[in-house]
């Protein structure tokens, strides 16, 4: 009986324990379900917050664009040419009113201040998503032979984008990311775990994956492709997003399996049978803009120039630091091109002429903008972007200078249109000398000044850039192509030369004007070296003067806040019989021709 009672008690206890276990299991399942619901709710909340932030940003951008449109309209209303038109229209039947209106229109009027983007309300501290905003140099100290040097770091530019209409999701190491980020709107930083949440915030047109060696995607693309990579590519396929694999280093066999999953494959390796996509210089960061503190007066080896601990933004600072870089045999071609594009002489001694030729060749080898054009053409996406097409304004006051002037234009590359204002014989002659250029000829009135001739020609220009050339001066074959390059890395609307060579015929003297004025924003440049955005010149116009129209134009630029950039000293020679002002303001180079110094 006692045993039976104990057995019954044990059974009761066992049933109670099993009931508690079942309840615990049910509680666990409920807790798990609640956790999943909480996770889903957090994801939905995060997505809704991101969507709300995006809407706030879009609304703020629309408001900003409306402010910009109003500002442009106000700027047009106060522009001198518009006020002159209003004065002529309102006073055409009243000479007194016309004279009064013209006097008022001739007075400079301060332009309205351009609107600035404001922080988005309610979104917290806005993240600066401009390209380069999060990639500023930080390591400002360098050590050479035990001595410490503090550098003012190169400021990585935050734009603009070459193709703002195109969005790319990019998985790349810091070097490639720095080359690509200015070519389109770029999304980075997503991982195998969160790409499905991050990428829809700004739906990409293409996915570019480099053969990365670090980060969360490195294991996904080496050896057997990971589940995260397969999921990412499937996600892209469902949405029609083109996928590109770019092999830039390492054994291609390690990436072959992953690369086969992509629609398109490119490589920098000449031994790999894939289409080529080589590195190119990125004008936004590989350019001759100097460091604030200037260069050190030393020639550095590559090891001294680039110690292994530098992040890529700090590498861009180092490129601009030495007087010259002594690079050993076997240095990668892309590295040499980047150093040369930063204006640093390559060799065991500084040489400005050799450095300028090397810079020119680095750009001629191809920029990343041109490389991306090739990529987009290959995968079937539009590569539309702004151009540097050029119209040339050539006023010829002296018929005896016509042949010389046309010969200077004929040397240039990239001239789409030539506007000639000059003697009657120029009309037929120019078509013989420049048969492949769109030529427009205009005969000037006898009393027209050079400024008036330029004004009559500016409205005929159709290209994005307009150059003014002086029939008296000498221009090298690379003159225009060198000047156009400055628009790739500067934010100026007018580019020209404040540093240049000059030749005075009577004393047979060659002079160098302002050698320290290269690659800098300055109050003025020589009018005969002017290359400007067409719309800027149309708004400014030219003063009705033969001598000094460029000085008036530069004063107007300072008044209106228009940026003027001085490029290199080469490719142009100012030629005059004599010029006392220039003789007193420039350095004497030698008695003899200036062309061997200037034309390289």
PDB file of N, CA and C in Angstrom, residues 431-521:
ATOM      1  N   UNK A 431      38.410  79.017 -93.761  1.00  0.00           N
ATOM      2  CA  UNK A 431      37.861  77.712 -94.133  1.00  0.00           C
ATOM      3  C   UNK A 431      38.909  76.826 -94.785  1.00  0.00           C
ATOM      4  N   UNK A 432      39.928  77.438 -95.400  1.00  0.00           N
ATOM      5  CA  UNK A 432      41.045  76.655 -95.941  1.00  0.00           C
ATOM      6  C   UNK A 432      41.935  76.125 -94.826  1.00  0.00           C
ATOM      7  N   UNK A 433      42.186  76.970 -93.841  1.00  0.00           N
ATOM      8  CA  UNK A 433      43.100  76.590 -92.757  1.00  0.00           C
ATOM      9  C   UNK A 433      42.434  75.613 -91.787  1.00  0.00           C
ATOM     10  N   UNK A 434      41.135  75.773 -91.547  1.00  0.00           N
ATOM     11  CA  UNK A 434      40.411  74.944 -90.565  1.00  0.00           C
ATOM     12  C   UNK A 434      39.199  74.291 -91.228  1.00  0.00           C
ATOM     13  N   UNK A 435      39.419  73.338 -92.132  1.00  0.00           N
ATOM     14  CA  UNK A 435      38.291  72.762 -92.879  1.00  0.00           C
ATOM     15  C   UNK A 435      37.352  71.913 -92.026  1.00  0.00           C
ATOM     16  N   UNK A 436      37.818  71.403 -90.889  1.00  0.00           N
ATOM     17  CA  UNK A 436      37.004  70.500 -90.071  1.00  0.00           C
ATOM     18  C   UNK A 436      36.341  71.192 -88.888  1.00  0.00           C
ATOM     19  N   UNK A 437      36.443  72.507 -88.820  1.00  0.00           N
ATOM     20  CA  UNK A 437      35.873  73.263 -87.706  1.00  0.00           C
ATOM     21  C   UNK A 437      34.672  74.056 -88.195  1.00  0.00           C
ATOM     22  N   UNK A 438      33.636  74.116 -87.379  1.00  0.00           N
ATOM     23  CA  UNK A 438      32.469  74.946 -87.682  1.00  0.00           C
ATOM     24  C   UNK A 438      32.879  76.415 -87.558  1.00  0.00           C
ATOM     25  N   UNK A 439      32.881  77.125 -88.679  1.00  0.00           N
ATOM     26  CA  UNK A 439      33.388  78.502 -88.711  1.00  0.00           C
ATOM     27  C   UNK A 439      32.234  79.475 -88.956  1.00  0.00           C
ATOM     28  N   UNK A 440      32.198  80.533 -88.162  1.00  0.00           N
ATOM     29  CA  UNK A 440      31.259  81.638 -88.378  1.00  0.00           C
ATOM     30  C   UNK A 440      32.076  82.910 -88.545  1.00  0.00           C
ATOM     31  N   UNK A 441      31.853  83.591 -89.656  1.00  0.00           N
ATOM     32  CA  UNK A 441      32.599  84.825 -89.922  1.00  0.00           C
ATOM     33  C   UNK A 441      31.669  86.027 -89.805  1.00  0.00           C
ATOM     34  N   UNK A 442      32.179  87.076 -89.184  1.00  0.00           N
ATOM     35  CA  UNK A 442      31.463  88.346 -89.110  1.00  0.00           C
ATOM     36  C   UNK A 442      32.431  89.477 -89.444  1.00  0.00           C
ATOM     37  N   UNK A 443      31.938  90.406 -90.278  1.00  0.00           N
ATOM     38  CA  UNK A 443      32.759  91.576 -90.617  1.00  0.00           C
ATOM     39  C   UNK A 443      32.449  92.687 -89.621  1.00  0.00           C
ATOM     40  N   UNK A 444      33.469  93.247 -88.980  1.00  0.00           N
ATOM     41  CA  UNK A 444      33.225  94.295 -87.978  1.00  0.00           C
ATOM     42  C   UNK A 444      32.969  95.647 -88.631  1.00  0.00           C
ATOM     43  N   UNK A 445      32.287  96.519 -87.887  1.00  0.00           N
ATOM     44  CA  UNK A 445      32.172  97.913 -88.314  1.00  0.00           C
ATOM     45  C   UNK A 445      33.516  98.604 -88.101  1.00  0.00           C
ATOM     46  N   UNK A 446      33.857  99.593 -88.917  1.00  0.00           N
ATOM     47  CA  UNK A 446      35.177 100.243 -88.802  1.00  0.00           C
ATOM     48  C   UNK A 446      35.473 100.811 -87.417  1.00  0.00           C
ATOM     49  N   UNK A 447      34.441 101.246 -86.724  1.00  0.00           N
ATOM     50  CA  UNK A 447      34.668 101.893 -85.434  1.00  0.00           C
ATOM     51  C   UNK A 447      34.599 100.926 -84.250  1.00  0.00           C
ATOM     52  N   UNK A 448      34.427  99.639 -84.502  1.00  0.00           N
ATOM     53  CA  UNK A 448      34.244  98.683 -83.401  1.00  0.00           C
ATOM     54  C   UNK A 448      35.540  98.462 -82.632  1.00  0.00           C
ATOM     55  N   UNK A 449      35.432  98.478 -81.303  1.00  0.00           N
ATOM     56  CA  UNK A 449      36.568  98.136 -80.450  1.00  0.00           C
ATOM     57  C   UNK A 449      36.668  96.614 -80.347  1.00  0.00           C
ATOM     58  N   UNK A 450      37.747  96.152 -79.764  1.00  0.00           N
ATOM     59  CA  UNK A 450      37.905  94.702 -79.581  1.00  0.00           C
ATOM     60  C   UNK A 450      36.823  94.151 -78.657  1.00  0.00           C
ATOM     61  N   UNK A 451      36.483  94.890 -77.610  1.00  0.00           N
ATOM     62  CA  UNK A 451      35.422  94.452 -76.717  1.00  0.00           C
ATOM     63  C   UNK A 451      34.081  94.344 -77.431  1.00  0.00           C
ATOM     64  N   UNK A 452      33.789  95.297 -78.309  1.00  0.00           N
ATOM     65  CA  UNK A 452      32.543  95.247 -79.076  1.00  0.00           C
ATOM     66  C   UNK A 452      32.535  94.055 -80.019  1.00  0.00           C
ATOM     67  N   UNK A 453      33.682  93.752 -80.608  1.00  0.00           N
ATOM     68  CA  UNK A 453      33.776  92.581 -81.482  1.00  0.00           C
ATOM     69  C   UNK A 453      33.522  91.291 -80.693  1.00  0.00           C
ATOM     70  N   UNK A 454      34.073  91.220 -79.495  1.00  0.00           N
ATOM     71  CA  UNK A 454      33.849  90.041 -78.660  1.00  0.00           C
ATOM     72  C   UNK A 454      32.375  89.923 -78.270  1.00  0.00           C
ATOM     73  N   UNK A 455      31.746  91.051 -77.967  1.00  0.00           N
ATOM     74  CA  UNK A 455      30.323  91.029 -77.622  1.00  0.00           C
ATOM     75  C   UNK A 455      29.469  90.546 -78.789  1.00  0.00           C
ATOM     76  N   UNK A 456      29.858  90.925 -80.000  1.00  0.00           N
ATOM     77  CA  UNK A 456      29.084  90.484 -81.161  1.00  0.00           C
ATOM     78  C   UNK A 456      29.273  88.999 -81.422  1.00  0.00           C
ATOM     79  N   UNK A 457      30.370  88.436 -80.928  1.00  0.00           N
ATOM     80  CA  UNK A 457      30.648  87.014 -81.163  1.00  0.00           C
ATOM     81  C   UNK A 457      30.146  86.092 -80.082  1.00  0.00           C
ATOM     82  N   UNK A 458      30.008  86.591 -78.854  1.00  0.00           N
ATOM     83  CA  UNK A 458      29.677  85.699 -77.741  1.00  0.00           C
ATOM     84  C   UNK A 458      28.295  85.068 -77.928  1.00  0.00           C
ATOM     85  N   UNK A 459      27.364  85.789 -78.529  1.00  0.00           N
ATOM     86  CA  UNK A 459      26.021  85.235 -78.715  1.00  0.00           C
ATOM     87  C   UNK A 459      25.979  84.185 -79.823  1.00  0.00           C
ATOM     88  N   UNK A 460      27.036  84.089 -80.615  1.00  0.00           N
ATOM     89  CA  UNK A 460      27.101  83.083 -81.680  1.00  0.00           C
ATOM     90  C   UNK A 460      27.724  81.777 -81.199  1.00  0.00           C
ATOM     91  N   UNK A 461      28.336  81.809 -80.013  1.00  0.00           N
ATOM     92  CA  UNK A 461      29.030  80.623 -79.503  1.00  0.00           C
ATOM     93  C   UNK A 461      28.012  79.573 -79.057  1.00  0.00           C
ATOM     94  N   UNK A 462      28.286  78.321 -79.386  1.00  0.00           N
ATOM     95  CA  UNK A 462      27.377  77.226 -79.051  1.00  0.00           C
ATOM     96  C   UNK A 462      27.987  76.204 -78.106  1.00  0.00           C
ATOM     97  N   UNK A 463      29.306  76.167 -77.964  1.00  0.00           N
ATOM     98  CA  UNK A 463      29.956  75.173 -77.113  1.00  0.00           C
ATOM     99  C   UNK A 463      29.834  75.563 -75.641  1.00  0.00           C
ATOM    100  N   UNK A 464      30.127  74.617 -74.757  1.00  0.00           N
ATOM    101  CA  UNK A 464      30.001  74.867 -73.316  1.00  0.00           C
ATOM    102  C   UNK A 464      31.057  75.844 -72.810  1.00  0.00           C
ATOM    103  N   UNK A 465      32.245  75.833 -73.437  1.00  0.00           N
ATOM    104  CA  UNK A 465      33.332  76.728 -73.044  1.00  0.00           C
ATOM    105  C   UNK A 465      33.642  77.680 -74.191  1.00  0.00           C
ATOM    106  N   UNK A 466      34.101  78.882 -73.833  1.00  0.00           N
ATOM    107  CA  UNK A 466      34.465  79.894 -74.830  1.00  0.00           C
ATOM    108  C   UNK A 466      35.865  80.395 -74.519  1.00  0.00           C
ATOM    109  N   UNK A 467      36.740  80.351 -75.540  1.00  0.00           N
ATOM    110  CA  UNK A 467      38.108  80.852 -75.400  1.00  0.00           C
ATOM    111  C   UNK A 467      38.263  82.132 -76.199  1.00  0.00           C
ATOM    112  N   UNK A 468      39.024  83.068 -75.646  1.00  0.00           N
ATOM    113  CA  UNK A 468      39.384  84.292 -76.357  1.00  0.00           C
ATOM    114  C   UNK A 468      40.869  84.218 -76.675  1.00  0.00           C
ATOM    115  N   UNK A 469      41.216  84.368 -77.958  1.00  0.00           N
ATOM    116  CA  UNK A 469      42.623  84.326 -78.369  1.00  0.00           C
ATOM    117  C   UNK A 469      42.996  85.634 -79.040  1.00  0.00           C
ATOM    118  N   UNK A 470      44.233  86.076 -78.790  1.00  0.00           N
ATOM    119  CA  UNK A 470      44.736  87.351 -79.295  1.00  0.00           C
ATOM    120  C   UNK A 470      45.607  87.092 -80.519  1.00  0.00           C
ATOM    121  N   UNK A 471      45.336  87.737 -81.674  1.00  0.00           N
ATOM    122  CA  UNK A 471      46.115  87.486 -82.889  1.00  0.00           C
ATOM    123  C   UNK A 471      47.598  87.812 -82.759  1.00  0.00           C
ATOM    124  N   UNK A 472      47.963  88.613 -81.762  1.00  0.00           N
ATOM    125  CA  UNK A 472      49.362  89.003 -81.615  1.00  0.00           C
ATOM    126  C   UNK A 472      50.203  87.950 -80.903  1.00  0.00           C
ATOM    127  N   UNK A 473      49.565  87.081 -80.139  1.00  0.00           N
ATOM    128  CA  UNK A 473      50.293  86.215 -79.217  1.00  0.00           C
ATOM    129  C   UNK A 473      50.560  84.845 -79.819  1.00  0.00           C
ATOM    130  N   UNK A 474      51.375  84.058 -79.090  1.00  0.00           N
ATOM    131  CA  UNK A 474      51.764  82.718 -79.529  1.00  0.00           C
ATOM    132  C   UNK A 474      51.152  81.698 -78.582  1.00  0.00           C
ATOM    133  N   UNK A 475      50.544  80.667 -79.156  1.00  0.00           N
ATOM    134  CA  UNK A 475      49.891  79.622 -78.372  1.00  0.00           C
ATOM    135  C   UNK A 475      50.470  78.263 -78.759  1.00  0.00           C
ATOM    136  N   UNK A 476      50.802  77.459 -77.753  1.00  0.00           N
ATOM    137  CA  UNK A 476      51.325  76.134 -78.011  1.00  0.00           C
ATOM    138  C   UNK A 476      50.230  75.163 -78.427  1.00  0.00           C
ATOM    139  N   UNK A 477      50.643  73.995 -78.938  1.00  0.00           N
ATOM    140  CA  UNK A 477      49.688  73.007 -79.428  1.00  0.00           C
ATOM    141  C   UNK A 477      48.807  72.448 -78.307  1.00  0.00           C
ATOM    142  N   UNK A 478      49.297  72.471 -77.064  1.00  0.00           N
ATOM    143  CA  UNK A 478      48.529  71.930 -75.939  1.00  0.00           C
ATOM    144  C   UNK A 478      47.852  73.027 -75.121  1.00  0.00           C
ATOM    145  N   UNK A 479      47.844  74.246 -75.644  1.00  0.00           N
ATOM    146  CA  UNK A 479      47.339  75.376 -74.863  1.00  0.00           C
ATOM    147  C   UNK A 479      45.903  75.147 -74.383  1.00  0.00           C
ATOM    148  N   UNK A 480      44.990  74.889 -75.301  1.00  0.00           N
ATOM    149  CA  UNK A 480      43.583  74.752 -74.910  1.00  0.00           C
ATOM    150  C   UNK A 480      43.322  73.476 -74.114  1.00  0.00           C
ATOM    151  N   UNK A 481      43.965  72.383 -74.500  1.00  0.00           N
ATOM    152  CA  UNK A 481      43.737  71.134 -73.761  1.00  0.00           C
ATOM    153  C   UNK A 481      44.249  71.245 -72.332  1.00  0.00           C
ATOM    154  N   UNK A 482      45.361  71.957 -72.117  1.00  0.00           N
ATOM    155  CA  UNK A 482      45.859  72.173 -70.756  1.00  0.00           C
ATOM    156  C   UNK A 482      44.895  73.046 -69.955  1.00  0.00           C
ATOM    157  N   UNK A 483      44.358  74.084 -70.579  1.00  0.00           N
ATOM    158  CA  UNK A 483      43.428  74.964 -69.862  1.00  0.00           C
ATOM    159  C   UNK A 483      42.123  74.245 -69.541  1.00  0.00           C
ATOM    160  N   UNK A 484      41.615  73.473 -70.490  1.00  0.00           N
ATOM    161  CA  UNK A 484      40.349  72.758 -70.258  1.00  0.00           C
ATOM    162  C   UNK A 484      40.458  71.828 -69.056  1.00  0.00           C
ATOM    163  N   UNK A 485      41.644  71.268 -68.845  1.00  0.00           N
ATOM    164  CA  UNK A 485      41.835  70.323 -67.741  1.00  0.00           C
ATOM    165  C   UNK A 485      41.491  70.960 -66.401  1.00  0.00           C
ATOM    166  N   UNK A 486      41.725  72.255 -66.276  1.00  0.00           N
ATOM    167  CA  UNK A 486      41.456  72.925 -64.995  1.00  0.00           C
ATOM    168  C   UNK A 486      39.986  72.868 -64.614  1.00  0.00           C
ATOM    169  N   UNK A 487      39.086  72.761 -65.598  1.00  0.00           N
ATOM    170  CA  UNK A 487      37.660  72.670 -65.277  1.00  0.00           C
ATOM    171  C   UNK A 487      37.297  71.312 -64.677  1.00  0.00           C
ATOM    172  N   UNK A 488      38.190  70.325 -64.788  1.00  0.00           N
ATOM    173  CA  UNK A 488      37.918  69.013 -64.218  1.00  0.00           C
ATOM    174  C   UNK A 488      38.149  68.987 -62.714  1.00  0.00           C
ATOM    175  N   UNK A 489      38.989  69.906 -62.192  1.00  0.00           N
ATOM    176  CA  UNK A 489      39.302  69.844 -60.758  1.00  0.00           C
ATOM    177  C   UNK A 489      39.099  71.161 -60.016  1.00  0.00           C
ATOM    178  N   UNK A 490      38.854  72.249 -60.722  1.00  0.00           N
ATOM    179  CA  UNK A 490      38.597  73.515 -60.036  1.00  0.00           C
ATOM    180  C   UNK A 490      37.095  73.792 -60.031  1.00  0.00           C
ATOM    181  N   UNK A 491      36.681  74.758 -59.238  1.00  0.00           N
ATOM    182  CA  UNK A 491      35.280  75.173 -59.198  1.00  0.00           C
ATOM    183  C   UNK A 491      35.106  76.544 -59.834  1.00  0.00           C
ATOM    184  N   UNK A 492      36.034  76.920 -60.697  1.00  0.00           N
ATOM    185  CA  UNK A 492      36.015  78.246 -61.308  1.00  0.00           C
ATOM    186  C   UNK A 492      35.088  78.270 -62.524  1.00  0.00           C
ATOM    187  N   UNK A 493      34.577  79.455 -62.830  1.00  0.00           N
ATOM    188  CA  UNK A 493      33.818  79.677 -64.058  1.00  0.00           C
ATOM    189  C   UNK A 493      34.700  80.265 -65.154  1.00  0.00           C
ATOM    190  N   UNK A 494      35.837  80.831 -64.761  1.00  0.00           N
ATOM    191  CA  UNK A 494      36.788  81.393 -65.722  1.00  0.00           C
ATOM    192  C   UNK A 494      38.175  80.878 -65.380  1.00  0.00           C
ATOM    193  N   UNK A 495      38.878  80.372 -66.397  1.00  0.00           N
ATOM    194  CA  UNK A 495      40.234  79.854 -66.232  1.00  0.00           C
ATOM    195  C   UNK A 495      41.140  80.590 -67.207  1.00  0.00           C
ATOM    196  N   UNK A 496      42.364  80.822 -66.800  1.00  0.00           N
ATOM    197  CA  UNK A 496      43.325  81.487 -67.673  1.00  0.00           C
ATOM    198  C   UNK A 496      44.704  81.431 -67.057  1.00  0.00           C
ATOM    199  N   UNK A 497      45.526  82.428 -67.390  1.00  0.00           N
ATOM    200  CA  UNK A 497      46.915  82.434 -66.914  1.00  0.00           C
ATOM    201  C   UNK A 497      47.251  83.787 -66.295  1.00  0.00           C
ATOM    202  N   UNK A 498      47.605  83.730 -65.015  1.00  0.00           N
ATOM    203  CA  UNK A 498      48.211  84.888 -64.366  1.00  0.00           C
ATOM    204  C   UNK A 498      49.723  84.733 -64.360  1.00  0.00           C
ATOM    205  N   UNK A 499      50.188  83.489 -64.454  1.00  0.00           N
ATOM    206  CA  UNK A 499      51.615  83.184 -64.623  1.00  0.00           C
ATOM    207  C   UNK A 499      51.830  82.831 -66.090  1.00  0.00           C
ATOM    208  N   UNK A 500      52.699  83.562 -66.757  1.00  0.00           N
ATOM    209  CA  UNK A 500      52.931  83.278 -68.185  1.00  0.00           C
ATOM    210  C   UNK A 500      54.247  83.916 -68.630  1.00  0.00           C
ATOM    211  N   UNK A 501      54.720  83.443 -69.781  1.00  0.00           N
ATOM    212  CA  UNK A 501      55.917  84.025 -70.403  1.00  0.00           C
ATOM    213  C   UNK A 501      55.504  85.143 -71.359  1.00  0.00           C
ATOM    214  N   UNK A 502      56.372  86.135 -71.502  1.00  0.00           N
ATOM    215  CA  UNK A 502      56.135  87.246 -72.416  1.00  0.00           C
ATOM    216  C   UNK A 502      57.417  87.535 -73.187  1.00  0.00           C
ATOM    217  N   UNK A 503      57.253  88.031 -74.394  1.00  0.00           N
ATOM    218  CA  UNK A 503      58.419  88.401 -75.217  1.00  0.00           C
ATOM    219  C   UNK A 503      58.229  89.817 -75.743  1.00  0.00           C
ATOM    220  N   UNK A 504      59.206  90.668 -75.474  1.00  0.00           N
ATOM    221  CA  UNK A 504      59.204  92.047 -75.963  1.00  0.00           C
ATOM    222  C   UNK A 504      60.174  92.138 -77.123  1.00  0.00           C
ATOM    223  N   UNK A 505      59.654  92.508 -78.307  1.00  0.00           N
ATOM    224  CA  UNK A 505      60.464  92.451 -79.532  1.00  0.00           C
ATOM    225  C   UNK A 505      61.607  93.465 -79.539  1.00  0.00           C
ATOM    226  N   UNK A 506      61.331  94.683 -79.111  1.00  0.00           N
ATOM    227  CA  UNK A 506      62.373  95.708 -79.237  1.00  0.00           C
ATOM    228  C   UNK A 506      63.616  95.382 -78.416  1.00  0.00           C
ATOM    229  N   UNK A 507      63.474  95.040 -77.126  1.00  0.00           N
ATOM    230  CA  UNK A 507      64.679  94.656 -76.378  1.00  0.00           C
ATOM    231  C   UNK A 507      65.034  93.184 -76.533  1.00  0.00           C
ATOM    232  N   UNK A 508      64.199  92.401 -77.278  1.00  0.00           N
ATOM    233  CA  UNK A 508      64.406  90.960 -77.441  1.00  0.00           C
ATOM    234  C   UNK A 508      64.511  90.260 -76.086  1.00  0.00           C
ATOM    235  N   UNK A 509      63.627  90.641 -75.176  1.00  0.00           N
ATOM    236  CA  UNK A 509      63.668  90.113 -73.814  1.00  0.00           C
ATOM    237  C   UNK A 509      62.526  89.127 -73.594  1.00  0.00           C
ATOM    238  N   UNK A 510      62.858  88.019 -72.929  1.00  0.00           N
ATOM    239  CA  UNK A 510      61.851  87.048 -72.499  1.00  0.00           C
ATOM    240  C   UNK A 510      61.649  87.199 -71.000  1.00  0.00           C
ATOM    241  N   UNK A 511      60.385  87.360 -70.596  1.00  0.00           N
ATOM    242  CA  UNK A 511      60.043  87.617 -69.205  1.00  0.00           C
ATOM    243  C   UNK A 511      59.107  86.527 -68.695  1.00  0.00           C
ATOM    244  N   UNK A 512      59.079  86.377 -67.374  1.00  0.00           N
ATOM    245  CA  UNK A 512      58.145  85.461 -66.724  1.00  0.00           C
ATOM    246  C   UNK A 512      57.330  86.251 -65.714  1.00  0.00           C
ATOM    247  N   UNK A 513      56.025  86.280 -65.942  1.00  0.00           N
ATOM    248  CA  UNK A 513      55.112  87.050 -65.084  1.00  0.00           C
ATOM    249  C   UNK A 513      54.557  86.144 -63.979  1.00  0.00           C
ATOM    250  N   UNK A 514      54.642  86.584 -62.743  1.00  0.00           N
ATOM    251  CA  UNK A 514      54.039  85.944 -61.570  1.00  0.00           C
ATOM    252  C   UNK A 514      54.216  84.423 -61.541  1.00  0.00           C
ATOM    253  N   UNK A 515      55.419  83.911 -61.441  1.00  0.00           N
ATOM    254  CA  UNK A 515      55.613  82.456 -61.434  1.00  0.00           C
ATOM    255  C   UNK A 515      54.942  81.750 -60.264  1.00  0.00           C
ATOM    256  N   UNK A 516      54.655  82.467 -59.187  1.00  0.00           N
ATOM    257  CA  UNK A 516      54.003  81.845 -58.030  1.00  0.00           C
ATOM    258  C   UNK A 516      52.482  81.803 -58.151  1.00  0.00           C
ATOM    259  N   UNK A 517      51.950  82.246 -59.276  1.00  0.00           N
ATOM    260  CA  UNK A 517      50.498  82.341 -59.427  1.00  0.00           C
ATOM    261  C   UNK A 517      49.876  81.109 -60.083  1.00  0.00           C
ATOM    262  N   UNK A 518      50.650  80.037 -60.251  1.00  0.00           N
ATOM    263  CA  UNK A 518      50.112  78.836 -60.880  1.00  0.00           C
ATOM    264  C   UNK A 518      49.142  78.107 -59.947  1.00  0.00           C
ATOM    265  N   UNK A 519      48.128  77.540 -60.538  1.00  0.00           N
ATOM    266  CA  UNK A 519      47.158  76.667 -59.838  1.00  0.00           C
ATOM    267  C   UNK A 519      46.601  77.329 -58.572  1.00  0.00           C
ATOM    268  N   UNK A 520      46.036  78.492 -58.759  1.00  0.00           N
ATOM    269  CA  UNK A 520      45.464  79.202 -57.614  1.00  0.00           C
ATOM    270  C   UNK A 520      44.323  80.099 -58.081  1.00  0.00           C
ATOM    271  N   UNK A 521      43.417  80.391 -57.149  1.00  0.00           N
ATOM    272  CA  UNK A 521      42.314  81.324 -57.420  1.00  0.00           C
ATOM    273  C   UNK A 521      42.828  82.729 -57.179  1.00  0.00           C
TER     274      UNK A 521
END
